Coordinates of C-alpha atoms and ligand atoms in Angstrom, one line a residue:
M1 CA 5.5 73.3 51.8
A2 CA 3.6 76.5 52.7
T3 CA 0.6 75.8 54.8
A4 CA -2.7 77.7 54.6
S5 CA -2.3 80.5 57.1
G6 CA -4.9 81.7 59.5
G7 CA -8.1 79.8 60.0
S8 CA -9.8 80.9 56.9
E9 CA -10.9 78.4 54.3
F10 CA -9.6 78.3 50.7
V11 CA -12.9 79.5 49.3
D12 CA -12.9 82.6 51.6
K13 CA -9.3 83.4 50.9
F14 CA -9.2 82.8 47.2
P15 CA -12.8 83.2 45.9
D16 CA -11.7 83.7 42.3
E17 CA -9.5 80.6 42.3
A18 CA -12.3 78.6 43.9
A19 CA -14.7 79.6 41.1
I20 CA -12.2 78.5 38.4
I21 CA -11.6 75.2 40.2
K22 CA -15.3 74.6 40.5
A23 CA -15.8 75.3 36.8
S24 CA -13.0 72.9 35.9
F25 CA -14.3 70.2 38.2
L26 CA -17.9 70.7 36.8
I27 CA -16.8 70.0 33.3
A28 CA -14.6 67.1 34.4
F29 CA -17.5 65.4 36.2
V30 CA -20.0 65.9 33.4
S31 CA -17.5 64.3 31.1
L32 CA -17.0 61.5 33.6
G33 CA -20.7 60.8 33.7
I34 CA -21.2 60.7 29.9
G35 CA -18.0 58.7 29.4
A36 CA -18.8 56.1 32.0
F37 CA -22.3 55.7 30.4
F38 CA -20.6 54.9 27.1
G39 CA -18.2 52.6 28.9
L40 CA -21.2 50.6 30.3
I41 CA -22.8 50.3 26.8
Q42 CA -19.5 49.1 25.4
A43 CA -18.9 46.5 28.1
L44 CA -22.4 45.1 27.7
H45 CA -22.4 45.2 23.9
R46 CA -19.1 43.5 23.3
T47 CA -19.8 40.8 25.8
N48 CA -23.2 40.2 24.1
V49 CA -25.1 40.8 27.4
L50 CA -27.2 43.7 26.2
R51 CA -27.2 45.4 22.9
V52 CA -28.8 48.8 22.7
I53 CA -26.8 50.3 19.9
D54 CA -26.0 49.2 16.4
S55 CA -22.6 47.6 16.1
A56 CA -21.8 50.1 13.4
D57 CA -22.0 52.9 16.1
Y58 CA -19.6 51.2 18.4
Y59 CA -16.6 53.2 17.2
T60 CA -18.5 56.5 17.8
L61 CA -19.2 55.6 21.4
L62 CA -15.6 54.2 21.9
T63 CA -14.2 57.5 20.6
G64 CA -16.5 59.4 23.0
H65 CA -15.5 57.2 25.9
G66 CA -11.8 57.6 25.3
V67 CA -11.8 61.3 24.6
L68 CA -14.2 62.3 27.3
L69 CA -12.5 60.2 30.0
A70 CA -8.9 59.9 29.1
I71 CA -8.6 63.5 27.8
V72 CA -11.3 65.7 29.0
F73 CA -12.1 64.3 32.5
T74 CA -8.5 63.8 33.5
I75 CA -7.1 67.1 32.2
F76 CA -10.0 69.3 33.4
F77 CA -9.6 67.7 36.9
L78 CA -5.9 68.3 36.7
C79 CA -6.4 71.9 35.9
G80 CA -8.6 72.3 39.0
V81 CA -6.1 70.5 41.3
F82 CA -3.1 72.4 39.9
H83 CA -4.9 75.8 40.2
W84 CA -5.7 74.9 43.8
A85 CA -2.1 73.6 44.5
V86 CA -0.4 76.7 43.1
A87 CA -2.6 79.2 44.9
R88 CA -2.4 77.3 48.2
S89 CA 1.3 76.5 48.2
L90 CA 2.4 80.0 47.0
D91 CA -0.3 81.5 49.2
R92 CA -1.3 84.0 46.6
P93 CA -4.1 84.4 44.1
A94 CA -3.5 84.1 40.3
E95 CA -2.2 87.2 38.6
S96 CA -5.5 87.8 36.6
A97 CA -8.8 86.0 37.1
L98 CA -9.7 87.1 33.5
F99 CA -6.7 85.2 32.2
S100 CA -7.8 82.1 34.2
W101 CA -11.3 82.3 32.7
A102 CA -9.8 82.6 29.3
W103 CA -8.1 79.2 29.5
V104 CA -11.2 77.6 31.1
G105 CA -13.3 79.1 28.2
L106 CA -10.9 78.0 25.5
M107 CA -10.7 74.4 26.8
T108 CA -14.4 74.2 27.2
T109 CA -15.1 75.5 23.7
G110 CA -12.6 72.9 22.4
T111 CA -14.3 70.1 24.3
V112 CA -17.8 71.1 23.1
L113 CA -16.6 71.2 19.4
A114 CA -14.8 67.8 19.6
T115 CA -17.8 66.2 21.4
V116 CA -20.2 67.6 18.8
A117 CA -18.1 66.2 16.0
I118 CA -17.9 62.8 17.7
L119 CA -21.6 62.5 18.6
G120 CA -22.5 63.8 15.2
G121 CA -21.6 60.3 14.1
L122 CA -24.8 59.0 15.6
V123 CA -26.9 61.3 13.4
P124 CA -26.5 59.9 9.8
N125 CA -27.9 62.9 8.0
L126 CA -25.5 65.3 9.6
G127 CA -22.5 64.2 7.5
M128 CA -20.3 64.7 10.5
S129 CA -18.3 62.1 12.3
A130 CA -15.1 61.6 14.2
D131 CA -14.8 57.9 14.7
V132 CA -11.0 58.1 15.0
L133 CA -10.7 56.9 18.7
F134 CA -8.9 58.9 21.3
T135 CA -5.6 58.2 19.5
F136 CA -6.8 60.1 16.4
Y137 CA -3.9 59.4 14.0
A138 CA -4.1 58.8 10.3
P139 CA -5.3 57.0 8.2
L140 CA -8.6 57.3 10.2
Q141 CA -10.0 60.8 9.4
A142 CA -12.4 63.0 11.4
H143 CA -14.4 66.0 10.6
P144 CA -12.2 69.2 10.8
I145 CA -14.3 70.4 13.7
F146 CA -12.9 67.6 15.8
Y147 CA -9.3 68.5 15.2
I148 CA -10.0 72.2 15.6
G149 CA -11.7 71.5 19.0
L150 CA -8.6 69.4 20.0
A151 CA -6.3 72.2 19.0
M152 CA -8.3 74.7 21.1
F153 CA -8.2 72.4 24.0
I154 CA -4.4 72.0 23.8
V155 CA -3.8 75.7 23.5
G156 CA -6.1 76.2 26.5
T157 CA -3.8 73.8 28.6
W158 CA -0.8 75.8 27.4
L159 CA -2.4 79.0 28.8
S160 CA -3.3 77.3 32.0
G161 CA 0.4 76.5 32.4
A162 CA 1.3 80.1 31.6
D163 CA -1.1 81.1 34.4
W164 CA 0.8 79.1 37.0
F165 CA 4.2 80.2 35.7
L166 CA 3.1 83.8 36.0
S167 CA 2.0 83.2 39.6
Y168 CA 5.4 81.6 40.3
R169 CA 7.3 84.5 38.7
A170 CA 5.4 87.0 40.8
W171 CA 6.0 84.9 44.0
R172 CA 9.7 84.7 43.1
Q173 CA 10.1 88.4 43.0
D174 CA 8.8 88.6 46.6
H175 CA 10.8 85.6 47.8
P176 CA 14.1 85.6 45.9
D177 CA 15.9 83.1 48.1
E178 CA 13.3 80.6 49.1
R179 CA 12.9 77.0 47.7
I180 CA 10.0 76.6 45.4
P181 CA 7.1 75.2 47.5
L182 CA 6.7 71.5 46.8
Q183 CA 3.3 71.6 45.2
T184 CA 4.2 74.4 42.9
F185 CA 7.4 72.6 42.0
M186 CA 5.3 69.5 41.0
V187 CA 2.9 71.7 38.9
L188 CA 5.7 73.5 37.1
T189 CA 7.8 70.4 36.3
T190 CA 4.7 68.6 35.1
M191 CA 3.8 71.5 32.8
I192 CA 7.3 71.7 31.3
M193 CA 6.9 68.1 30.4
W194 CA 3.5 68.9 28.9
Y195 CA 4.9 71.7 26.8
I196 CA 7.7 69.6 25.4
S197 CA 5.4 66.7 24.6
T198 CA 2.3 68.5 23.2
L199 CA 4.6 70.1 20.6
G200 CA 4.5 66.8 18.8
V201 CA 0.7 66.4 18.7
A202 CA 0.2 70.1 17.9
V203 CA 2.5 69.8 14.8
S204 CA 0.5 66.7 13.8
V205 CA -2.9 68.3 14.2
V206 CA -2.1 71.8 12.8
F207 CA 0.2 70.9 9.9
F208 CA -1.1 67.5 8.9
L209 CA -4.5 66.5 10.2
I210 CA -6.4 69.8 9.9
P211 CA -5.2 70.6 6.3
W212 CA -5.9 67.0 5.3
S213 CA -9.4 66.9 6.8
L214 CA -10.2 70.2 5.1
G215 CA -9.0 68.8 1.8
L216 CA -6.1 71.3 1.5
I217 CA -3.6 68.5 1.2
E218 CA -4.2 65.2 -0.4
S219 CA -2.4 62.8 1.8
V220 CA -0.4 62.5 5.0
N221 CA 2.3 60.1 6.1
P222 CA 0.3 57.9 8.5
L223 CA 3.4 56.6 10.2
L224 CA 4.5 60.2 10.9
T225 CA 1.2 61.2 12.5
R226 CA 1.3 58.0 14.5
T227 CA 4.8 58.7 15.7
L228 CA 3.9 62.3 16.5
F229 CA 0.9 61.1 18.4
W230 CA 2.9 58.6 20.5
Y231 CA 5.6 61.1 21.1
F232 CA 2.9 62.9 23.1
G233 CA 0.9 59.7 23.9
H234 CA 3.3 58.3 26.3
P235 CA 4.0 61.5 28.3
I236 CA 0.3 62.1 28.5
V237 CA 0.1 59.1 30.8
Y238 CA 2.4 61.0 33.2
F239 CA 0.2 64.1 32.7
W240 CA -2.7 61.9 34.0
L241 CA -0.6 60.5 36.8
M242 CA 1.1 63.6 38.1
P243 CA -2.1 65.1 39.7
A244 CA -2.6 61.8 41.4
Y245 CA 1.0 61.7 42.6
L246 CA 0.6 65.3 43.8
L247 CA -2.3 64.2 46.0
W248 CA -0.5 61.0 47.1
Y249 CA 2.6 62.9 48.1
T250 CA 1.0 66.0 49.7
V251 CA -2.5 65.0 50.9
L252 CA -2.6 61.2 51.5
P253 CA 0.1 61.3 54.3
K254 CA -1.9 64.0 56.0
L255 CA -5.2 62.0 55.7
A256 CA -3.3 59.0 57.2
G257 CA -2.5 61.2 60.2
G258 CA 1.2 61.7 59.3
R259 CA 3.6 63.7 57.2
L260 CA 5.4 63.3 53.9
F261 CA 8.5 61.3 54.4
S262 CA 10.9 63.2 52.2
D263 CA 10.4 66.4 50.2
P264 CA 13.7 66.1 48.3
L265 CA 12.8 62.6 47.1
A266 CA 9.5 63.9 45.8
R267 CA 11.3 66.5 43.8
V268 CA 13.7 64.0 42.3
V269 CA 10.8 61.8 41.2
F270 CA 9.1 64.7 39.4
L271 CA 12.4 65.6 37.7
L272 CA 12.9 62.0 36.6
F273 CA 9.5 62.0 35.0
L274 CA 10.3 65.3 33.2
L275 CA 13.5 63.8 31.8
L276 CA 12.4 60.3 31.0
S277 CA 8.8 60.4 29.9
T278 CA 9.2 61.9 26.5
P279 CA 12.0 59.9 24.8
V280 CA 10.1 56.6 25.0
G281 CA 6.9 56.9 22.9
I282 CA 8.2 54.5 20.3
H283 CA 7.4 51.7 22.7
H284 CA 3.8 52.0 21.5
Q285 CA 5.0 51.2 18.0
Y286 CA 6.8 47.9 18.4
L287 CA 4.6 46.5 15.6
D288 CA 4.9 49.4 13.2
P289 CA 6.8 48.6 10.1
G290 CA 8.8 51.6 9.0
I291 CA 10.7 52.0 12.3
A292 CA 14.0 50.2 12.6
E293 CA 14.2 47.5 15.3
G294 CA 17.2 49.2 16.8
F295 CA 15.2 52.3 17.7
K296 CA 12.5 50.2 19.2
F297 CA 15.1 48.5 21.3
I298 CA 16.4 51.8 22.6
A299 CA 12.9 52.9 23.4
M300 CA 12.4 49.7 25.4
T301 CA 15.5 50.2 27.5
N302 CA 14.6 53.8 28.1
T303 CA 11.1 52.7 29.2
M304 CA 12.5 50.4 31.8
F305 CA 14.3 53.3 33.5
L306 CA 10.9 54.9 34.1
L307 CA 10.2 52.2 36.6
L308 CA 12.6 53.9 39.0
P309 CA 10.5 57.0 39.8
S310 CA 7.4 54.9 40.2
L311 CA 9.2 52.6 42.6
L312 CA 10.6 55.6 44.5
T313 CA 7.0 56.8 44.8
A314 CA 5.7 53.5 46.1
F315 CA 8.4 53.6 48.7
T316 CA 7.9 57.2 49.8
V317 CA 4.2 57.2 49.9
V318 CA 3.9 53.9 51.8
A319 CA 6.6 55.1 54.2
S320 CA 4.6 58.3 54.8
V321 CA 1.4 56.4 55.3
E322 CA 3.0 54.0 57.7
H323 CA 4.4 56.9 59.6
G324 CA 0.9 58.3 59.9
A325 CA -0.4 55.0 61.1
R326 CA 2.2 54.8 63.8
Q327 CA 1.4 58.3 64.9
R328 CA -2.2 57.1 65.4
G329 CA -0.9 54.3 67.6
G330 CA -0.4 51.5 65.0
E331 CA 2.1 48.9 65.8
G332 CA 3.7 45.7 64.4
Y333 CA 5.0 44.7 61.0
L334 CA 1.6 44.9 59.3
R335 CA -0.8 45.5 62.1
W336 CA -0.3 49.3 61.7
L337 CA -2.5 49.0 58.6
G338 CA -5.4 48.6 60.9
A339 CA -4.8 52.0 62.5
L340 CA -5.4 53.8 59.2
P341 CA -8.6 55.9 58.7
W342 CA -10.4 53.3 56.6
R343 CA -13.8 55.0 57.1
D344 CA -12.6 58.2 55.3
P345 CA -13.5 57.7 51.6
A346 CA -10.8 60.2 50.6
F347 CA -8.1 58.1 52.3
T348 CA -9.5 54.7 51.4
G349 CA -10.1 55.6 47.7
M350 CA -6.6 56.9 47.3
A351 CA -5.1 53.9 49.1
L352 CA -7.0 51.5 46.9
A353 CA -6.1 53.4 43.8
G354 CA -2.4 53.2 44.8
A355 CA -2.7 49.4 45.4
M356 CA -4.3 49.0 41.9
F357 CA -1.5 51.0 40.4
A358 CA 1.0 48.4 41.6
A359 CA -0.9 45.7 39.6
G360 CA -1.0 48.1 36.6
G361 CA 2.7 48.6 36.9
F362 CA 3.3 44.8 36.5
S363 CA 1.1 44.5 33.4
G364 CA 2.8 47.7 32.1
M365 CA 6.2 46.0 32.3
I366 CA 4.8 43.2 30.1
N367 CA 3.6 45.8 27.6
A368 CA 7.0 47.4 27.6
G369 CA 8.9 44.3 26.8
M370 CA 9.5 44.2 23.0
N371 CA 9.1 40.5 22.6
I372 CA 6.4 39.7 25.0
N373 CA 4.4 42.7 23.8
Y374 CA 3.7 40.8 20.6
L375 CA 1.6 38.4 22.6
I376 CA -0.8 41.0 23.9
H377 CA -0.6 43.7 21.3
N378 CA -4.1 45.1 20.4
T379 CA -5.8 42.5 22.6
L380 CA -8.2 43.2 25.4
W381 CA -5.2 43.0 27.7
V382 CA -4.3 46.6 26.8
P383 CA -7.6 48.2 28.1
G384 CA -7.2 45.8 31.1
H385 CA -3.9 47.5 31.8
F386 CA -4.9 51.1 31.4
H387 CA -8.1 50.7 33.4
L388 CA -5.8 49.8 36.3
T389 CA -3.5 52.8 35.7
V390 CA -5.5 55.8 34.3
G391 CA -8.9 54.2 34.9
T392 CA -8.2 53.5 38.6
A393 CA -4.9 54.9 39.9
V394 CA -5.8 58.2 38.4
A395 CA -9.6 58.3 38.1
L396 CA -10.2 56.8 41.6
T397 CA -7.6 59.1 43.2
M398 CA -9.4 62.0 41.5
M399 CA -12.8 60.9 42.8
A400 CA -11.5 60.2 46.3
G401 CA -9.5 63.4 46.3
S402 CA -12.7 65.3 45.4
Y403 CA -14.2 64.2 48.7
W404 CA -11.6 66.4 50.4
L405 CA -11.1 69.0 47.7
V406 CA -14.6 69.9 46.7
P407 CA -15.7 71.0 50.2
Q408 CA -12.7 73.4 50.2
V409 CA -13.8 75.2 47.0
T410 CA -17.6 75.1 47.8
G411 CA -17.4 75.8 51.5
T412 CA -19.9 73.0 52.2
K413 CA -19.5 69.7 54.0
L414 CA -19.3 66.4 52.2
Y415 CA -22.9 65.1 51.8
S416 CA -22.3 61.5 52.9
R417 CA -19.1 59.7 54.0
P418 CA -20.7 56.2 53.9
I419 CA -21.9 56.7 50.3
G420 CA -18.4 57.9 49.5
L421 CA -16.9 54.8 51.1
L422 CA -19.3 52.5 49.3
Q423 CA -18.5 54.3 46.0
V424 CA -14.7 53.9 46.2
I425 CA -15.0 50.3 47.3
M426 CA -17.4 49.6 44.5
W427 CA -15.0 51.0 42.0
F428 CA -12.2 48.8 43.3
V429 CA -14.4 45.7 43.2
G430 CA -15.8 46.5 39.7
M431 CA -12.3 47.0 38.4
V432 CA -11.0 43.8 39.9
F433 CA -13.7 42.0 37.9
M434 CA -13.5 44.0 34.7
S435 CA -9.7 44.5 34.5
N436 CA -8.6 41.1 35.6
A437 CA -11.0 39.5 33.1
M438 CA -9.8 41.9 30.3
H439 CA -6.2 40.8 31.0
R440 CA -7.1 37.2 30.8
A441 CA -9.2 37.7 27.7
G442 CA -6.3 39.4 26.1
L443 CA -4.1 36.4 26.8
A444 CA -6.7 34.2 25.1
G445 CA -6.3 36.5 22.0
I446 CA -9.6 38.4 22.2
P447 CA -9.1 41.7 20.3
R448 CA -9.7 45.1 21.7
R449 CA -11.7 47.9 19.9
T450 CA -14.4 45.7 18.3
A451 CA -18.1 45.4 18.8
E452 CA -18.0 41.8 17.6
P453 CA -15.2 39.8 19.2
Q454 CA -17.4 36.6 18.9
Y455 CA -16.3 35.6 15.4
Q456 CA -18.2 32.9 13.5
N457 CA -16.7 29.4 13.4
F458 CA -13.8 30.4 15.6
E459 CA -13.3 29.7 19.2
F460 CA -11.0 31.4 21.7
L461 CA -9.5 29.1 24.3
T462 CA -8.5 29.9 27.9
P463 CA -6.0 28.0 30.0
I464 CA -8.3 28.3 33.0
G465 CA -12.0 29.3 33.3
S466 CA -14.1 29.9 30.2
I467 CA -14.7 32.7 27.7
F468 CA -18.3 32.8 29.0
E469 CA -17.1 33.4 32.5
L470 CA -14.7 36.2 31.3
R471 CA -17.6 37.9 29.5
V472 CA -19.8 37.8 32.6
Q473 CA -17.0 39.3 34.7
I474 CA -16.4 42.2 32.2
A475 CA -20.2 42.9 32.1
L476 CA -20.6 42.7 35.8
G477 CA -17.4 44.8 36.5
G478 CA -18.5 47.4 34.0
T479 CA -21.9 47.7 35.6
L480 CA -20.5 48.1 39.1
L481 CA -18.1 50.8 37.7
F482 CA -21.0 52.7 36.2
L483 CA -23.0 52.5 39.4
S484 CA -20.0 53.8 41.3
V485 CA -19.8 56.8 39.0
V486 CA -23.5 57.5 39.6
L487 CA -23.0 57.4 43.4
F488 CA -20.0 59.7 43.1
L489 CA -21.9 62.3 41.0
F490 CA -24.9 62.1 43.3
N491 CA -22.7 62.6 46.4
I492 CA -20.8 65.5 44.9
L493 CA -23.9 67.2 43.6
L494 CA -25.6 67.1 47.0
T495 CA -22.3 68.3 48.6
S496 CA -22.2 71.4 46.4
L497 CA -25.9 72.1 47.0
G498 CA -25.5 71.8 50.8
E499 CA -25.3 74.5 53.4
E500 CA -22.1 76.5 53.9
S501 CA -20.0 75.5 56.9
D502 CA -17.3 77.3 58.8
R503 CA -14.9 74.3 58.6
P504 CA -15.9 72.0 55.8
V505 CA -12.8 69.8 56.1
D506 CA -9.5 70.0 57.9
S507 CA -7.4 71.5 55.1
Y508 CA -4.1 71.9 57.0
L509 CA -1.2 70.2 55.3
P510 CA 1.7 69.4 57.7
E511 CA 5.4 70.0 56.8
P512 CA 7.4 66.9 55.5
L513 CA 9.5 64.9 57.9
S514 CA 12.5 65.8 55.8
G515 CA 12.1 69.3 54.2
P516 CA 13.7 70.8 51.1
E517 CA 16.6 72.4 53.0
G518 CA 18.7 69.3 52.9
S519 CA 18.5 68.8 49.2
P520 CA 20.8 70.5 46.6
R521 CA 19.5 73.8 45.2
I522 CA 20.1 72.5 41.7
L523 CA 16.9 70.5 42.0
D524 CA 15.0 73.9 41.7
N525 CA 16.9 75.0 38.6
L526 CA 14.0 74.4 36.2
A527 CA 15.7 76.0 33.2
M528 CA 18.6 73.6 33.3
W529 CA 16.3 70.5 33.7
T530 CA 14.2 71.8 30.7
G531 CA 17.4 72.0 28.6
I532 CA 18.4 68.4 29.5
A533 CA 14.9 67.1 28.8
A534 CA 15.0 68.8 25.4
V535 CA 18.4 67.3 24.5
L536 CA 17.1 63.8 25.4
V537 CA 14.2 64.3 23.1
V538 CA 16.4 65.4 20.2
L539 CA 18.7 62.4 20.8
A540 CA 15.8 59.9 21.0
Y541 CA 13.8 61.2 18.0
T542 CA 15.9 62.8 15.3
L543 CA 17.0 59.6 13.6
P544 CA 13.8 57.7 13.9
L545 CA 11.8 60.7 12.6
A546 CA 14.1 61.1 9.7
G547 CA 13.8 57.4 8.9
I548 CA 10.0 57.6 9.2
I549 CA 9.8 60.6 6.8
Q550 CA 12.1 58.7 4.3
N551 CA 10.5 55.3 4.6
G552 CA 6.9 56.6 4.5
G553 CA 7.3 58.6 1.3
G554 CA 8.1 62.1 2.6
L555 CA 6.4 64.5 5.0
F556 CA 3.1 64.2 3.3
G557 CA 3.3 60.5 2.4
G558 CA 2.2 59.6 -1.1
G559 CA 5.1 57.4 -2.1
L560 CA 5.3 53.7 -1.4
P561 CA 6.6 52.8 2.0
V562 CA 9.9 51.0 2.0
P563 CA 11.2 48.5 4.7
A564 CA 12.9 50.3 7.6
T565 CA 16.6 50.4 8.0
V566 CA 18.6 52.5 10.5
S567 CA 20.6 53.9 7.7
A568 CA 17.6 55.3 5.9
G569 CA 17.1 58.0 8.6
F570 CA 20.8 58.5 8.9
D571 CA 21.0 59.3 5.2
L572 CA 18.2 61.9 5.5
V573 CA 19.9 63.6 8.4
M574 CA 23.2 63.6 6.6
T575 CA 21.7 65.1 3.4
T576 CA 19.9 67.8 5.4
V577 CA 22.9 68.7 7.4
T578 CA 25.2 68.7 4.3
S579 CA 22.8 70.8 2.3
A580 CA 22.3 73.3 5.2
F581 CA 26.1 73.5 5.5
N582 CA 26.5 74.1 1.8
T583 CA 23.9 76.8 1.8
L584 CA 25.5 78.5 4.8
W585 CA 28.9 78.1 3.1
G586 CA 27.4 79.7 -0.1
V587 CA 26.3 82.7 2.0
V588 CA 29.6 83.1 3.8
A589 CA 31.9 82.5 0.9
Ligands
LIG1 C1 -17.8 53.1 34.1 C2 -16.5 52.8 34.0 C3 -15.9 52.3 32.7 C4 -16.3 51.2 31.9 C5 -17.5 50.3 32.1 C6 -15.3 51.1 30.9 C7 -15.3 50.1 29.9 C8 -14.5 50.1 28.8 C9 -14.4 49.0 27.8 C10 -15.3 47.7 27.8 C11 -13.5 49.3 26.9 C12 -13.0 48.5 25.8 C13 -13.6 48.7 24.5 C14 -13.0 47.9 23.4 O1 -11.8 47.9 23.2 O2 -13.8 47.4 22.6 C15 -12.9 50.6 27.3 C16 -11.9 51.3 26.6 C17 -11.3 52.4 27.1 N1 -11.5 53.0 28.3 FE1 -12.9 52.5 29.7 N2 -14.3 52.0 31.1 C18 -14.6 52.8 32.2 C19 -13.9 53.8 32.7 C20 -12.8 54.4 32.1 C21 -12.0 55.5 32.7 C22 -12.3 56.1 34.1 C23 -11.1 55.8 31.8 C24 -10.0 56.8 31.8 C25 -9.9 57.8 32.7 C26 -11.3 54.9 30.6 C27 -10.5 55.0 29.5 C28 -10.7 54.1 28.4 C29 -9.9 54.2 27.2 C30 -8.8 55.3 26.9 C31 -10.3 53.2 26.4 C32 -9.7 52.8 25.0 C33 -10.5 53.4 23.9 C34 -9.8 53.0 22.6 O3 -9.5 51.8 22.5 O4 -9.8 53.8 21.7 N3 -12.3 54.1 30.9 N4 -13.5 51.0 28.5
LIG2 CU1 3.7 54.4 26.9

């Protein structure tokens, strides 16, 4: 891993990059603020504690919450971190600042369009709405502006990836024989995964949803748009996680006072995510009729393989942090934990986020199991699960990481470490309440995505505790979470308005204990890994997609769906291949 040379700070050395990163973070944090506010309203509304909106508007806010937090906040923050990581680890500026501003501009325009379409739902006379939730598949339909905004946003992310690949290509010309610096390696593998997986959602939006919302085509095949969404919808969870992993692998060990345990292991983990994250999306569709059980079973076994890179990460990151603690004089089996810098909000926030991720991993295994999934499907368990993963492992790492990253791009000192510490602990505590209660509420059968879970003449039962107590915990947790976001935004705002300092943070990143030299060079052969990842996708999706097109009445739907069989898809593939062969034969003969 290249280290920042000289004593100069990132902002002095790369002023254009710092400006891009600041702009990305700004939009991420504004989205975080609005999204968290909607989250608070939802949590209070559905638990019947305080109702400030009409229940009919619940979907509008829920869509805003999901889109602004799970798509806009996470991805804009990722773009900032990746832009920082590439410039820092290659030790060179981007090829063209204008190009960088182009993707920031495109993504921002897309965000504004999509948000206007969503919030338009609150103004009845406008005739505009996009209450389709962040999963935006048919048959729910949004105003065309929503899909057009999304398409612009996605194309913007493609350009951001191109920006980093261009930097890498220029660096490669000057350093023909060197190993790819670790942070750049992480960015590039993540972006390859993103290119492969966003292809699905781009096809869905451009060829089906936009023409359908404009009235150019009459119907779509809902199962097809669902499948294309989940083809992208599972890998997006790794797109959220990878910036957090990048910070855990390359920054957390340093904050702990140590060094990354193994650079080669980190590379293997990122490659495993590239290979394994796309061919599993069908595990979100265990309950969809129209997909044969056999394909669901294959998706389930593939999903279980994905535990491996996460467990490797847990091992490597904990080993690196323990090494740091021992460098600081920590001893004993567990007593070394006491030697860690718990007063540093960047460290503590990331460590708590990692701990929560372990809990999220367990509930994720339950989601992934085909049979046990039926118990929790579409219940409040599901948001309970992903508020631990994206809502904490990712979001809390991003907030904690900001306490270390933002000063580097603004050149100012963090406004308040104690407020930062209070903030990350408050998030942790709030999430313990909200998420734990959501999991339990889900087990009691309380549905997700509804303003009115308190049905008339129907009582949910809990094995321990009461429904009342669960509601109180969700409302209390949600309130703590919202207050935590307020503290975060306040601290970051005052930080960026503060006075410039010569040395805002110690930005030096030490070399790993075991560097890349010992690992095979084939790990850096990105073209080969991309090829393998593409083959796995073709293997995993060809037959199911063919079946979905056939069972769902064709590419544009219309016909009556028929029950799924494995052979349905097989027939379609065979007919297509035979007719292509016959056509070719006709040309040749
Ligand atoms: C102030 C903090 C937050 C609060 C109070 C909150 C609250 C909630 C609640 C109560 C729901 C369930 C709504 C329902 O199913 O009826 C929900 C859903 C959701 N939340 Fe959060 N949340 C917060 C932060 C986050 C963060 C940081 C993320 C992601 C980065 C996130 C992503 C989501 C998503 C994707 C959904 C599902 C939306 C859907 O079902 O379409 N939330 N949130
Ligand atoms: Cu998934």
